[in-house]
Coordinates of C-alpha atoms in Angstrom, one line a residue:
X1 CA 6.7 1.5 38.1
X2 CA 3.5 2.2 36.1
X3 CA 2.6 -0.5 33.7
X4 CA 0.3 1.7 31.7
X5 CA 3.2 3.9 30.6
X6 CA 4.3 1.0 28.3
X7 CA 1.0 1.2 26.5
X8 CA 1.2 4.9 25.6
X9 CA 1.2 5.3 21.8
X10 CA 4.1 7.1 20.2
X11 CA 1.9 9.9 19.0
X12 CA 0.9 10.9 22.5
X13 CA 4.3 10.8 24.2
X14 CA 5.0 14.4 23.3
X15 CA 2.3 15.5 25.6
X16 CA 4.4 14.4 28.6
X17 CA 5.2 18.1 28.9
X18 CA 1.8 18.6 30.4
X19 CA 2.2 15.8 33.0
X20 CA 5.6 17.3 33.9
X21 CA 4.0 20.8 34.3
X22 CA 1.1 19.4 36.4
X23 CA 3.4 17.5 38.8
X24 CA 5.9 20.4 39.0
X25 CA 3.2 22.8 40.3
X26 CA 4.0 21.3 43.6
X27 CA 6.8 23.3 45.1
X28 CA 10.0 21.3 45.3
X29 CA 9.3 19.0 42.4
X30 CA 12.0 19.6 39.8
X31 CA 11.4 17.1 37.0
X32 CA 9.6 14.0 35.7
X33 CA 11.6 11.4 33.8
X34 CA 9.7 8.8 31.9
X35 CA 11.1 5.5 30.6
X36 CA 8.3 4.3 28.3
X37 CA 10.0 0.9 27.6
X38 CA 10.4 0.0 31.2
X39 CA 7.2 1.7 32.4
X40 CA 9.0 3.8 35.0
X41 CA 8.3 7.4 36.0
X42 CA 10.9 9.0 38.1
X43 CA 10.1 12.3 39.9
X44 CA 13.1 14.4 40.9
X45 CA 12.5 16.6 43.9
X46 CA 14.1 18.8 46.5
X47 CA 13.9 16.9 49.8
X48 CA 14.2 20.2 51.7
X49 CA 10.9 21.3 50.3
X50 CA 8.8 18.2 49.7
X51 CA 8.8 14.5 50.6
X52 CA 7.6 11.4 48.8
X53 CA 4.3 11.2 50.8
X54 CA 3.3 14.8 49.8
X55 CA 4.2 14.0 46.1
X56 CA 2.0 10.8 46.3
X57 CA -0.9 12.9 47.7
X58 CA -0.4 15.5 44.9
X59 CA -0.5 12.7 42.3
X60 CA -3.8 11.5 43.7
X61 CA -5.2 15.0 43.7
X62 CA -4.2 15.3 40.0
X63 CA -6.0 12.0 39.2
X64 CA -9.0 12.9 41.2
X65 CA -9.3 16.3 39.4
X66 CA -9.0 14.6 36.1
X67 CA -11.9 12.2 37.0
X68 CA -14.0 15.1 38.4
X69 CA -13.6 17.2 35.3
X70 CA -13.8 14.4 32.7
X71 CA -17.3 15.3 31.6
X72 CA -16.4 19.0 31.2
X73 CA -13.2 18.2 29.3
X74 CA -14.5 15.5 27.0
X75 CA -16.3 17.8 24.6
X76 CA -13.1 19.8 24.1
X77 CA -11.2 16.7 23.2
X78 CA -14.0 15.4 20.9
X79 CA -14.5 18.6 18.9
X80 CA -12.9 18.9 15.5
X81 CA -9.5 20.6 15.3
X82 CA -5.9 20.3 16.0
X83 CA -5.0 17.9 18.8
X84 CA -2.2 20.1 20.1
X85 CA -4.5 23.1 20.4
X86 CA -7.2 21.0 22.2
X87 CA -4.6 19.7 24.7
X88 CA -3.4 23.2 25.3
X89 CA -6.9 24.4 25.9
X90 CA -7.5 21.6 28.4
X91 CA -4.2 22.3 30.1
X92 CA -5.1 26.0 30.5
X93 CA -8.4 25.1 32.0
X94 CA -7.0 22.5 34.3
X95 CA -3.9 24.5 35.4
X96 CA -6.0 26.9 37.2
X97 CA -7.9 24.2 39.0
X98 CA -4.7 22.4 39.9
X99 CA -3.2 25.5 41.4
X100 CA -6.3 26.0 43.6
X101 CA -6.0 22.4 44.7
X102 CA -2.4 22.7 45.9
X103 CA -3.7 23.4 49.4
X104 CA -5.1 19.8 49.5
X105 CA -1.6 18.4 49.9

């Protein structure tokens, strides 16, 4: 249960693709299902490859990286232009960082 999920505005829900991709970088994670009305995120995973504790650690790494890179990413988001292009630019930049961070879990 994640209460903040209920607060996500409709216009931003189509970006869940990036959350799914970030979480799925961890080997064994198959999918992320989000129920915005109930505030529930369900992670589907292969128990022969990964366990819940490792997924929790990975989620914390993702959050920590987001916080760490906030100042670097903020100007990309604030510049003029298409939001989808800005989100894709941020994802491309962060994907590399996330891949390198996989060894932290």
